[in-house]
mmCIF file of C-alpha atoms in Angstrom:
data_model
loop_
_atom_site.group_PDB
_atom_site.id
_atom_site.type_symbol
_atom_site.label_atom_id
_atom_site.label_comp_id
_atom_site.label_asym_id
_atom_site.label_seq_id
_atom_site.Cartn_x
_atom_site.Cartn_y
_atom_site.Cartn_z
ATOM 1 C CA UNK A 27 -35.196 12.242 -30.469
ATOM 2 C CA UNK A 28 -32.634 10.470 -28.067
ATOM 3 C CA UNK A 29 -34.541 7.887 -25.508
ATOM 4 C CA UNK A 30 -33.340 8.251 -22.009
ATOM 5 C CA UNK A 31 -31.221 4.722 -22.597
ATOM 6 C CA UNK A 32 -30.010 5.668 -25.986
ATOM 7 C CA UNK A 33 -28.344 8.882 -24.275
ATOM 8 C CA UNK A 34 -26.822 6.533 -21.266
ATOM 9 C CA UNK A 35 -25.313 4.180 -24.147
ATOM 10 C CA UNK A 36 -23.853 7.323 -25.579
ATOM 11 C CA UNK A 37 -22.593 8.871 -22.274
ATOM 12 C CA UNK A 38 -21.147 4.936 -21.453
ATOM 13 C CA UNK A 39 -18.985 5.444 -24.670
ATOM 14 C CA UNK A 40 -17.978 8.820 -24.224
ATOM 15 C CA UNK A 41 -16.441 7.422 -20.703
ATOM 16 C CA UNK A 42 -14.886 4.257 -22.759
ATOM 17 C CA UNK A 43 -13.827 6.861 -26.162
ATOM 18 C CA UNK A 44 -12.071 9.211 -22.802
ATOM 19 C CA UNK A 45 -9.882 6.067 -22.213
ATOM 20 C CA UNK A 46 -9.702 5.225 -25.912
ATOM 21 C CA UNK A 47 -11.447 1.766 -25.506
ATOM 22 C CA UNK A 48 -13.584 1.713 -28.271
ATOM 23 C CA UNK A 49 -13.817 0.111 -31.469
ATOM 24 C CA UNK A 50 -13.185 1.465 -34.568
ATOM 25 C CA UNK A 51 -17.123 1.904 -35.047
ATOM 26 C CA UNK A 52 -17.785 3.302 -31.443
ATOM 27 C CA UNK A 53 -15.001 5.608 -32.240
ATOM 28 C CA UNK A 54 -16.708 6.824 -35.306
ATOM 29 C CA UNK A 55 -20.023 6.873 -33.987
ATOM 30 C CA UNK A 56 -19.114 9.182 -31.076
ATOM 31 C CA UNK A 57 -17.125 11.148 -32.620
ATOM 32 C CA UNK A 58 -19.846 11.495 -34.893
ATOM 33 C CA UNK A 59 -22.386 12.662 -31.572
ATOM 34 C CA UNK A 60 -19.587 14.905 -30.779
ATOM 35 C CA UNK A 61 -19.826 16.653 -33.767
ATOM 36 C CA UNK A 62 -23.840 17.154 -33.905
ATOM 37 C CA UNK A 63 -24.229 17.533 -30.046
ATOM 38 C CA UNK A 64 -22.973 20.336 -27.665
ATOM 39 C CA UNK A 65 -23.858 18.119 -24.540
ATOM 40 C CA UNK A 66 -22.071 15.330 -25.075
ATOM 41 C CA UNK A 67 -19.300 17.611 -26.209
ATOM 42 C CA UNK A 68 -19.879 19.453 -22.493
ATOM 43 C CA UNK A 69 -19.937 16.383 -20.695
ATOM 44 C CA UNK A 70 -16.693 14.980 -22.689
ATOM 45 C CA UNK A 71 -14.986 18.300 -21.485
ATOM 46 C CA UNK A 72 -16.124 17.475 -17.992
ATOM 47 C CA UNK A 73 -14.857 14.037 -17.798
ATOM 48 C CA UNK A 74 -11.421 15.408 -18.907
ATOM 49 C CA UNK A 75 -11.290 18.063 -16.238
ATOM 50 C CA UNK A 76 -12.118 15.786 -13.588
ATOM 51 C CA UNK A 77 -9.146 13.760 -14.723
ATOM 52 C CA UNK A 78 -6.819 16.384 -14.705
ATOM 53 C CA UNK A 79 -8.234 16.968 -11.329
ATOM 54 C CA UNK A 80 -7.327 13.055 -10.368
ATOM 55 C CA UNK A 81 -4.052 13.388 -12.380
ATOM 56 C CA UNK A 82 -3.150 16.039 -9.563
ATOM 57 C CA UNK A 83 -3.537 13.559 -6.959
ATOM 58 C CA UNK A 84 -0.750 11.575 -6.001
ATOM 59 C CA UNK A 85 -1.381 8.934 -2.923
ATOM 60 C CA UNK A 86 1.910 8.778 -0.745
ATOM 61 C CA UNK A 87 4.900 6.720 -0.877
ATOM 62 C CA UNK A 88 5.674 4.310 1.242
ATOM 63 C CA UNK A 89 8.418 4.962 4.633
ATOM 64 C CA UNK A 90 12.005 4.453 3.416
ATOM 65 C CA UNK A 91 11.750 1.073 5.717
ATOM 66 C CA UNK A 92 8.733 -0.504 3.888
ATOM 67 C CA UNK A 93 11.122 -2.649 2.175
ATOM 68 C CA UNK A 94 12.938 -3.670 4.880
ATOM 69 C CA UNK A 95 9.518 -4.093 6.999
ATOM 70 C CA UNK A 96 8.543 -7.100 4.091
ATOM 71 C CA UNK A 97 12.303 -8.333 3.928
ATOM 72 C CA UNK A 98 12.274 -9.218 7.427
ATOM 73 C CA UNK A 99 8.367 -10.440 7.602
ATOM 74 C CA UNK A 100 9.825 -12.783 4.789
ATOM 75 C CA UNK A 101 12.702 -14.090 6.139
ATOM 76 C CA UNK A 102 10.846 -14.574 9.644
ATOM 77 C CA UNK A 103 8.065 -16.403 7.311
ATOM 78 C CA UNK A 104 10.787 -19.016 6.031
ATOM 79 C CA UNK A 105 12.267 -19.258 9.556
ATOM 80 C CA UNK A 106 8.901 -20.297 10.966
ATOM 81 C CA UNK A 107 8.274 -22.680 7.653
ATOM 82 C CA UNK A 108 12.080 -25.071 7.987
ATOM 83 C CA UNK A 109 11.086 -25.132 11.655
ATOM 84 C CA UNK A 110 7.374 -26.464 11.034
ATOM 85 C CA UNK A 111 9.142 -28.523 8.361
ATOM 86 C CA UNK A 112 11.872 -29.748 10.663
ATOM 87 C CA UNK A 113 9.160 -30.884 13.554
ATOM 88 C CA UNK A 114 7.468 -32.641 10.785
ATOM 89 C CA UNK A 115 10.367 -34.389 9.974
ATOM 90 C CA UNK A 116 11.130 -35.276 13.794
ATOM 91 C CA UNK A 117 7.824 -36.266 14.132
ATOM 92 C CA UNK A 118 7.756 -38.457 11.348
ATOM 93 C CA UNK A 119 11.041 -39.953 12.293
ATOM 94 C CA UNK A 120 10.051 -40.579 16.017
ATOM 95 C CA UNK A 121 6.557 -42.136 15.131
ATOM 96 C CA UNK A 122 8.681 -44.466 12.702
ATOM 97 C CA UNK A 123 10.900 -45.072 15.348
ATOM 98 C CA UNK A 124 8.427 -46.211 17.787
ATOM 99 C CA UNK A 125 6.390 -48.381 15.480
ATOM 100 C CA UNK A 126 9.666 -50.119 14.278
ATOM 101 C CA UNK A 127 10.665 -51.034 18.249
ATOM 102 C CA UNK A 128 6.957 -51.858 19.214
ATOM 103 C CA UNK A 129 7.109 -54.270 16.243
ATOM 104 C CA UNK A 130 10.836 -55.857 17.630
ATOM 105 C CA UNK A 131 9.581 -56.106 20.494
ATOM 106 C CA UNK A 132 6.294 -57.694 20.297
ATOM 107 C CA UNK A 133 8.100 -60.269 17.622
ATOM 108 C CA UNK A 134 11.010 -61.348 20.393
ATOM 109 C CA UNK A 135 7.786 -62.286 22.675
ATOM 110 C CA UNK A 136 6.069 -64.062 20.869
ATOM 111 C CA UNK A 137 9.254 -66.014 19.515
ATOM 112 C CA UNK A 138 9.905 -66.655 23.585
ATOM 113 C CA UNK A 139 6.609 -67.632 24.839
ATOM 114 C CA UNK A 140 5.419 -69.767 21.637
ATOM 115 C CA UNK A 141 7.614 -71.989 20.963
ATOM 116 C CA UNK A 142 7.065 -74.342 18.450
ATOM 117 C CA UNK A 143 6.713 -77.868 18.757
ATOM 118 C CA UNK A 144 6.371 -81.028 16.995
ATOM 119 C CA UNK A 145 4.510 -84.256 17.380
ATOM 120 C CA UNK A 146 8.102 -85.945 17.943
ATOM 121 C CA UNK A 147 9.276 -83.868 20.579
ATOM 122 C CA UNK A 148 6.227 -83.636 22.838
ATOM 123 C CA UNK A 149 5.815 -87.586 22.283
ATOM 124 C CA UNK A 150 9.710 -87.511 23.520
ATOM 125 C CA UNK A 151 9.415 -85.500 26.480
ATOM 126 C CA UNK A 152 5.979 -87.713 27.582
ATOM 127 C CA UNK A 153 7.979 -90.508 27.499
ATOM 128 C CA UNK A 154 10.824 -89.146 29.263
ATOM 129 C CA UNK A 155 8.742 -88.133 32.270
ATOM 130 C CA UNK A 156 6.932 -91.954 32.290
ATOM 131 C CA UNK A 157 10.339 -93.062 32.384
ATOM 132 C CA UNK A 158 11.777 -90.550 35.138
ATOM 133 C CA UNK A 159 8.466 -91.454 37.276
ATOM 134 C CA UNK A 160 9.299 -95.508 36.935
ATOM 135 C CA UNK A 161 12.862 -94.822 37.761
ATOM 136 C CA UNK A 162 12.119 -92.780 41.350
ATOM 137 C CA UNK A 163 10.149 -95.436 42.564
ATOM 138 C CA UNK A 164 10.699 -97.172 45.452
ATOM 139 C CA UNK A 165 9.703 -100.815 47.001
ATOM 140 C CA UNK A 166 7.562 -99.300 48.978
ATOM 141 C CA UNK A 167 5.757 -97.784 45.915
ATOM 142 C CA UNK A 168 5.304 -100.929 44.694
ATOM 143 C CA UNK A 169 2.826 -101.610 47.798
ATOM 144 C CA UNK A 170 -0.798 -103.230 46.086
ATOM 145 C CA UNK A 171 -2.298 -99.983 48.177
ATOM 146 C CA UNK A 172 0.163 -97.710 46.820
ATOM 147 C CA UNK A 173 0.305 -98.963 43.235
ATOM 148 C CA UNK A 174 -3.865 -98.524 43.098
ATOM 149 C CA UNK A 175 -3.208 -94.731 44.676
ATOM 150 C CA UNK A 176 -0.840 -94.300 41.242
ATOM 151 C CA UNK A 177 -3.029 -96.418 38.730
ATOM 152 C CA UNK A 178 -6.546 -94.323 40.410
ATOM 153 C CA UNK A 179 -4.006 -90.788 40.364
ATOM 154 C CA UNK A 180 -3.064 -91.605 36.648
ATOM 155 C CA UNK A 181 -6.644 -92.104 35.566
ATOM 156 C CA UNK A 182 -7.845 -88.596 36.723
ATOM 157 C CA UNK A 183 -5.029 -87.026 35.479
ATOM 158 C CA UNK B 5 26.056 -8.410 1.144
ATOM 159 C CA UNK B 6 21.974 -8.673 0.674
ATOM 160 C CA UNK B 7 22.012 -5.464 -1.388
ATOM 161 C CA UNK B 8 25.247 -6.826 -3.772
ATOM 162 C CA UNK B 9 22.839 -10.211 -4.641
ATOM 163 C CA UNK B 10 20.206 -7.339 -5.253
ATOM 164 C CA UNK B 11 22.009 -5.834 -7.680
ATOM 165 C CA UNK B 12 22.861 -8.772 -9.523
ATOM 166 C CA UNK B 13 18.877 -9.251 -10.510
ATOM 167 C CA UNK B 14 18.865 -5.384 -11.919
ATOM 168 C CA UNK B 15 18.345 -6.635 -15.193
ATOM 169 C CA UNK B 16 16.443 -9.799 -14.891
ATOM 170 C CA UNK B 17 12.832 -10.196 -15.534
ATOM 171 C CA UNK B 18 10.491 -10.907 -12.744
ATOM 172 C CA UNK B 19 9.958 -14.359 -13.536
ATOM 173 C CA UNK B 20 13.291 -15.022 -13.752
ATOM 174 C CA UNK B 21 12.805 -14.196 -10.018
ATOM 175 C CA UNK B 22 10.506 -16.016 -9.164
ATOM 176 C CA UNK B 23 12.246 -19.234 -10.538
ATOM 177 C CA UNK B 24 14.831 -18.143 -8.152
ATOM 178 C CA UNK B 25 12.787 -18.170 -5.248
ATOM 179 C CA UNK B 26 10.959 -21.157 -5.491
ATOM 180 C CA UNK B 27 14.544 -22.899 -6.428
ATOM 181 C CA UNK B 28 14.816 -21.899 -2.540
ATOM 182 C CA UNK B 29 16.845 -18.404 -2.853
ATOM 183 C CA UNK B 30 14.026 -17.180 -0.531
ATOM 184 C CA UNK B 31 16.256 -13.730 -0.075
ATOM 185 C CA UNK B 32 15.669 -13.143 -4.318
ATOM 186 C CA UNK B 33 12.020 -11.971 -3.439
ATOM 187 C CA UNK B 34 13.337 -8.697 -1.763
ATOM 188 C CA UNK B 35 14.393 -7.612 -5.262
ATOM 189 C CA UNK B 36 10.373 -7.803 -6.672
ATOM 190 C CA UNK B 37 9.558 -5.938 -3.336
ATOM 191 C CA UNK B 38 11.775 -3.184 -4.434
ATOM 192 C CA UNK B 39 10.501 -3.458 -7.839
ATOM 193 C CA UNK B 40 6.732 -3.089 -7.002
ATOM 194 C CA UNK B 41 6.184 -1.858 -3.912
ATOM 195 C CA UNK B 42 5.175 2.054 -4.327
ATOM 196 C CA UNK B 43 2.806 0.959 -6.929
ATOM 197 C CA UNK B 44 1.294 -1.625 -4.754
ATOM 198 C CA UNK B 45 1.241 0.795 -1.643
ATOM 199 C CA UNK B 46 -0.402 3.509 -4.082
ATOM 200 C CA UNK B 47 -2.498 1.411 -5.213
ATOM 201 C CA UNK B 48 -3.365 0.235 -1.603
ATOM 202 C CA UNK B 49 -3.892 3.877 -0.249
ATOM 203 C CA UNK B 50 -5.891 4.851 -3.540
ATOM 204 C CA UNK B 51 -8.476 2.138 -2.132
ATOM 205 C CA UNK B 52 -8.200 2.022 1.536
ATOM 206 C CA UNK B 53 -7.187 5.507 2.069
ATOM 207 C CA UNK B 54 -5.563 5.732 4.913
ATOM 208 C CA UNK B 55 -1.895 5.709 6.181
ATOM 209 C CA UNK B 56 -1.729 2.502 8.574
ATOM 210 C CA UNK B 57 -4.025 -0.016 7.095
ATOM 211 C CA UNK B 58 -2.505 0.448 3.506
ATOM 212 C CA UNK B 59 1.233 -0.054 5.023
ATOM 213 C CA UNK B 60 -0.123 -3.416 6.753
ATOM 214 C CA UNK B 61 -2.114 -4.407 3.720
ATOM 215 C CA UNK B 62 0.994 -4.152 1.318
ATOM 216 C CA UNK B 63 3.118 -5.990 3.568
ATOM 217 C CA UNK B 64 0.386 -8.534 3.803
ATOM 218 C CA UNK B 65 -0.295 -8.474 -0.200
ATOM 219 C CA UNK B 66 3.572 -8.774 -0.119
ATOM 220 C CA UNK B 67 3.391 -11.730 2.410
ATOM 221 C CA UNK B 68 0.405 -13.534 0.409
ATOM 222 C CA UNK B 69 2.554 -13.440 -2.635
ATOM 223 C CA UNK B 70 5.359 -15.147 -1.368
ATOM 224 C CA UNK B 71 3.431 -17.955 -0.089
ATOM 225 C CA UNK B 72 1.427 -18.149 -3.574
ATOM 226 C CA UNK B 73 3.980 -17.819 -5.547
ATOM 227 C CA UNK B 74 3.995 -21.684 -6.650
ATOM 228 C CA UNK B 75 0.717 -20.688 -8.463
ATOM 229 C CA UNK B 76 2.115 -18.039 -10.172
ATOM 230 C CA UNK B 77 2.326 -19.412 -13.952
ATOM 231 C CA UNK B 78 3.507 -16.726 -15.870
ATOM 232 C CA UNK B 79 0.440 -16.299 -17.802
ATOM 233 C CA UNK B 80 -0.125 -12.969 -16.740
ATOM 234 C CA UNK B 81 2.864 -10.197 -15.826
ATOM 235 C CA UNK B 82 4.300 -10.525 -12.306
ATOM 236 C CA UNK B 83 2.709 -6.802 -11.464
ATOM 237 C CA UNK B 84 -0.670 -8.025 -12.571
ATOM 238 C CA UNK B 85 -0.934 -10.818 -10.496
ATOM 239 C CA UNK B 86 0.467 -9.139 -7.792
ATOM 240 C CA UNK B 87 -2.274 -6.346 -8.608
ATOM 241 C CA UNK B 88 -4.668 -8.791 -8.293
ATOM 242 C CA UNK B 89 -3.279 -10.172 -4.654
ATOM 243 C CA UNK B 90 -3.168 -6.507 -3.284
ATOM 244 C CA UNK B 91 -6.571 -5.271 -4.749
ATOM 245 C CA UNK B 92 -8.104 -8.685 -2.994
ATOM 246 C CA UNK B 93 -5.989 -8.148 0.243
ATOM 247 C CA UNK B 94 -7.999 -4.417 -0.092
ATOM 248 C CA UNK B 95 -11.628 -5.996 -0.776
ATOM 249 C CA UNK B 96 -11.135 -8.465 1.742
ATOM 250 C CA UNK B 97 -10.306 -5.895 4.120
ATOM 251 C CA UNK B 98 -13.142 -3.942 3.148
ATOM 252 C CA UNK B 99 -15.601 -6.488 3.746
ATOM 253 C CA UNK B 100 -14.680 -7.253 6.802
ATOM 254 C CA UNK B 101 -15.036 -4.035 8.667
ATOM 255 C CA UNK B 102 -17.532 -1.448 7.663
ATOM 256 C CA UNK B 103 -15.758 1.290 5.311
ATOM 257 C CA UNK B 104 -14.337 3.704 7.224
ATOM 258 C CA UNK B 105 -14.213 7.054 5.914
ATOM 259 C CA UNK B 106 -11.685 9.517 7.755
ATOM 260 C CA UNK B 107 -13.276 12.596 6.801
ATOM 261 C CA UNK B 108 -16.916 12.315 4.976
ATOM 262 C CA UNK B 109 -17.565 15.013 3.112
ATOM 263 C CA UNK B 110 -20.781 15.348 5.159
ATOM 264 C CA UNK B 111 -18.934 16.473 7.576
ATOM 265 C CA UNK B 112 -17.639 19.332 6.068
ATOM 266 C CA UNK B 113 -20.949 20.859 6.334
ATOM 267 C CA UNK B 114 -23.461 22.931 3.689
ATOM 268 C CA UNK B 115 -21.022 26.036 4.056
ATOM 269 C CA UNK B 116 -18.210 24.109 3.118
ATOM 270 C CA UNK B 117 -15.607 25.874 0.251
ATOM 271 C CA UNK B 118 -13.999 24.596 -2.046
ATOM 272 C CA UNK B 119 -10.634 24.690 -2.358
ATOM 273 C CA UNK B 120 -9.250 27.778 -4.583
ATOM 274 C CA UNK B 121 -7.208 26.178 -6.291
ATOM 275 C CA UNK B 122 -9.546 24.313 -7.991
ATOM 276 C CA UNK B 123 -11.050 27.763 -9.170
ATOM 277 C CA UNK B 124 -7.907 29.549 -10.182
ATOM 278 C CA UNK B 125 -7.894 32.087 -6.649
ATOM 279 C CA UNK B 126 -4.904 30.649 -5.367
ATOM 280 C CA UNK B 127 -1.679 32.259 -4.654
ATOM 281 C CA UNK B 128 1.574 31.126 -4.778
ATOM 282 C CA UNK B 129 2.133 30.707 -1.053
ATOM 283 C CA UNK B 130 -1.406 29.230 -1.162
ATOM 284 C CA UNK B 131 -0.777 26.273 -3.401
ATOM 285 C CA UNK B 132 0.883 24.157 -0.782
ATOM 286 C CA UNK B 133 -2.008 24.259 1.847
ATOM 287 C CA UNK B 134 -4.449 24.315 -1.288
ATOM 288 C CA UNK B 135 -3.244 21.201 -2.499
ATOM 289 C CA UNK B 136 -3.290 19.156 0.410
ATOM 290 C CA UNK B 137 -6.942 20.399 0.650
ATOM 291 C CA UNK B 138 -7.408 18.877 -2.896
ATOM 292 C CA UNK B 139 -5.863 15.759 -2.021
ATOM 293 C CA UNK B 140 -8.220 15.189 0.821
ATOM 294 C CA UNK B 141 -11.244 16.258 -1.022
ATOM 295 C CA UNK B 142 -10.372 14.004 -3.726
ATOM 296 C CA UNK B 143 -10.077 11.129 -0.926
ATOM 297 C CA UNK B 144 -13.366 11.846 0.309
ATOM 298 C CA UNK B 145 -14.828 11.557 -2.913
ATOM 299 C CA UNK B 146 -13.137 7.987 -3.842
ATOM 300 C CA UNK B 147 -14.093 7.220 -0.355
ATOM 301 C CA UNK B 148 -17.875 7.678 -0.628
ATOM 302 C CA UNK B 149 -18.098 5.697 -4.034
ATOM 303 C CA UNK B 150 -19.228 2.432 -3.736
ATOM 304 C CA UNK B 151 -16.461 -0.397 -3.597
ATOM 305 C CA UNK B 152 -16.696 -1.707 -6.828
ATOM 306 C CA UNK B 153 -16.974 1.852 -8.539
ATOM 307 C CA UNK B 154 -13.436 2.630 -6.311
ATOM 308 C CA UNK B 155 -11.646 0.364 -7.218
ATOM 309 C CA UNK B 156 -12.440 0.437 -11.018
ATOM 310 C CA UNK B 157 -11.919 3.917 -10.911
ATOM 311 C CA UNK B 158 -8.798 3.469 -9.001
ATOM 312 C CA UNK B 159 -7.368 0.935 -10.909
ATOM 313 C CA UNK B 160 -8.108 3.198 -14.331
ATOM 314 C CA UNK B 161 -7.580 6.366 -13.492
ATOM 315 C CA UNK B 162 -4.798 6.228 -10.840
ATOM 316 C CA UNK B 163 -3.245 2.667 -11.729
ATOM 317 C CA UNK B 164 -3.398 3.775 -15.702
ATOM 318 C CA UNK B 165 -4.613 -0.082 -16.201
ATOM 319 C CA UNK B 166 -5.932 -0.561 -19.516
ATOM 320 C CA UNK B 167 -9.598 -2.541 -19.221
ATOM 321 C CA UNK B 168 -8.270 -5.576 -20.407
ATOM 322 C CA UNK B 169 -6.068 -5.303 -16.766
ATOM 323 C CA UNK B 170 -8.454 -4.066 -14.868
ATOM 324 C CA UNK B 171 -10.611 -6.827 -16.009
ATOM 325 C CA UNK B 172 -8.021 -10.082 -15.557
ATOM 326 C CA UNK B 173 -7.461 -8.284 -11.669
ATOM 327 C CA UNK B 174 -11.265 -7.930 -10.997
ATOM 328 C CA UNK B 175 -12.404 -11.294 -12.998
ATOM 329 C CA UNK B 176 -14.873 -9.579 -14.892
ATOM 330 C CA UNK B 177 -15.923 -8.743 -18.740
ATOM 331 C CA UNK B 178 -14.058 -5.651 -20.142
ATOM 332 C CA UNK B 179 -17.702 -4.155 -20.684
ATOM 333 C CA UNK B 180 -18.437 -4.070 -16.942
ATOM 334 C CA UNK B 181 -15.897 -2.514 -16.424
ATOM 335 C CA UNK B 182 -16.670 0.522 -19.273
ATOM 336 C CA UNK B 183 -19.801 0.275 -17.081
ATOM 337 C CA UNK B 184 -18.517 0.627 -14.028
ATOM 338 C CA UNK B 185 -16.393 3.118 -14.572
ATOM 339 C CA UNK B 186 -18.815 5.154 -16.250
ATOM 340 C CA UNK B 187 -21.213 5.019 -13.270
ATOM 341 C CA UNK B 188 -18.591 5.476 -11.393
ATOM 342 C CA UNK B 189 -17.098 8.454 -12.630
ATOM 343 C CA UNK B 190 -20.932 9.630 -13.070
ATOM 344 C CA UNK B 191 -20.953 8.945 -8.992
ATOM 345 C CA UNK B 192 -18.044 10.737 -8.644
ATOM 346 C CA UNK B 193 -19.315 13.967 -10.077
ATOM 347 C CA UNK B 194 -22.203 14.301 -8.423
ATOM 348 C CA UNK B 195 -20.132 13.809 -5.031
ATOM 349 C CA UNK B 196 -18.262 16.479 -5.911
ATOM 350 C CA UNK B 197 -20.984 18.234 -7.629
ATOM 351 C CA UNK B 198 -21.638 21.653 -5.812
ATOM 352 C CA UNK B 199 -17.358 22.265 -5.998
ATOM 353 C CA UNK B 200 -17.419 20.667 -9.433
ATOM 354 C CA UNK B 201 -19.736 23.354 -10.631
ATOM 355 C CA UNK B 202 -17.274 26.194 -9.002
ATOM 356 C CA UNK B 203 -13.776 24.481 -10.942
ATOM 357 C CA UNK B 204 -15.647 24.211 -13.945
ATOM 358 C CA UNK B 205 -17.432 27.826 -14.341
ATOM 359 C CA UNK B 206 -13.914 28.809 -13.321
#
């Protein structure tokens, strides 16, 4: 006698052997059941009525525009993608831009305000100054009061 | 001048297509819309079942495919994948909103008949009127199986997808669904049980 899960098995074939998607020894094996069993010929019968039934169903077709509906939702699609693309690009570009002025221009300052100089030259220009000072003096400057004033003023510099 | 380039892919395959549109000939995809898009919509309706939503959710399977179609590897057939992006498009949907069904059989009531035509009563002038009745029954009844039963059952029985399909589209083993759709057609019957019984004495 058939368990109750024995008979499900069988009745899970019979649905697989109505789509033929069984192997050769399902095939046989149900088709033996078939043979032996007026339920499982019953319920086979069943299951081929109800697709008949199904077979006389037919969902409806799509509006004559449907097409035309995507088409456009397509085209708008790669519309709204080169334009994202295109402010990417800008973007990109304009960032670039910036960075590359920034860059000039903080370079030209610092060339202006730091400018280099060597031992040489800043011994030079002390010397030229000493020698400027001397040269502006007057007789007057060479007064003992005014001469201490210079040495004292020199000495806190 | 859109229709001429059409006609130009009549007899090229689908991935031959595809190349075409990801070369940047964005206007070749209009030619697999033509190509697919009744089956898609059925296939959309046979799940969703109802006139609105399924026109929105093959335009957006539609959509979806364009934008994923740099994934597409040619492994499987162009419809199958596409399958697969429409049947998704439909379980998303369905998860996210509770199912709606537009008539329940419930609400048809105890005393409710069943069509004649299913019994062999119906005249001629009948058969229009009958059928639609049949069609909407038939709705009901795919509409009050549970989501994964439908859209086995859909897929199989409507679709004509062999398991080995319906399995690659629902990324499952080919004996769920045997399972599923025996349960499901199981379900199905005893939905449609007490008219069932009428069709089949008849």
């Amino acid at each position: 006698m058939d368990t109750d899960n024995t008979i499900d098995i069988n009745r899970e074939l019979l649905s697989a052997y109505l789509d033929d998607a069984l192997t050769k020894a399902d095939r046989a094996r149900i088709e033996m059941l078939l043979r032996v069993s007026d339920s499982l010929r019953s319920e086979l019968a069943e299951m081929v009525r109800m697709r008949q039934l199904f077979a006389a169903w037919s969902p409806p077709a799509p509006d004559r525009f449907f097409v035309r509906r995507v088409d456009i939702k397509i085209q708008e699609e790669v519309a709204r993608m080169k334009n994202r693309w295109g402010l990417q690009k800008f973007a990109t570009a304009a960032i670039l831009l910036i960075s590359i002025g920034s860059l000039a221009f903080l370079t030209q300052r610092l060339d202006k305000t730091v400018e280099p100089v060597t031992l040489d030259a800043f011994l030079q220009s002390s010397l030229d100054r000493e020698v400027r000072e001397v040269a502006s003096l007057t007789e007057d400057d060479f007064s003992k009061d005014r001469v201490l004033d210079l040495v004292l003023s020199d000495n806190t510099r | 001048m859109r229709d001429s380039k059409s006609s130009n892919f009549s007899h090229i395959e689908d991935i031959q297509i595809v190349a075409r549109v990801l070369e940047g000939n964005t206007e070749a995809f209009s030619v697999l819309v033509k190509r697919h898009h009744e089956r898609v919509y059925n296939t959309v309706y046979s799940l969703i079942g109802d006139l609105d939503e399924s026109d929105d959710l093959a335009q957006e399977a539609f959509l979806k495919a364009f934008h994923a179609l740099k994934r597409f590897r040619g492994q499987s057939l162009f419809s199958t994948w596409l399958h697969r992006i429409a049947v998704n498009c439909c379980l998303d949907h369905l998860k996210s909103k509770h199912r709606r069904s537009f008539v329940s059989l419930d609400e048809h009531g105890e005393n409710w008949d069943a069509p004649r035509i299913w019994m062999g009563q119906s005249k001629d002038a009948d058969v229009g009127v009958e059928r639609r009745e049949l069609q909407e029954i038939l709705e009901c009844a795919l509409n009050d199986l549970s989501e994964e039963y439908r859209v086995t059952f859909v897929l199989r029985e409507i679709e004509g997808l062999a398991y080995e399909e319906i399995a690659e589209i629902l990324k499952c083993s080919i004996g769920t669904v045997k399972s599923r759709l025996f349960r499901g057609r199981t379900k199905l019957r005893e939905i449609l049980q007490v008219q069932y019984d009428n069709w089949i004495e008849a």
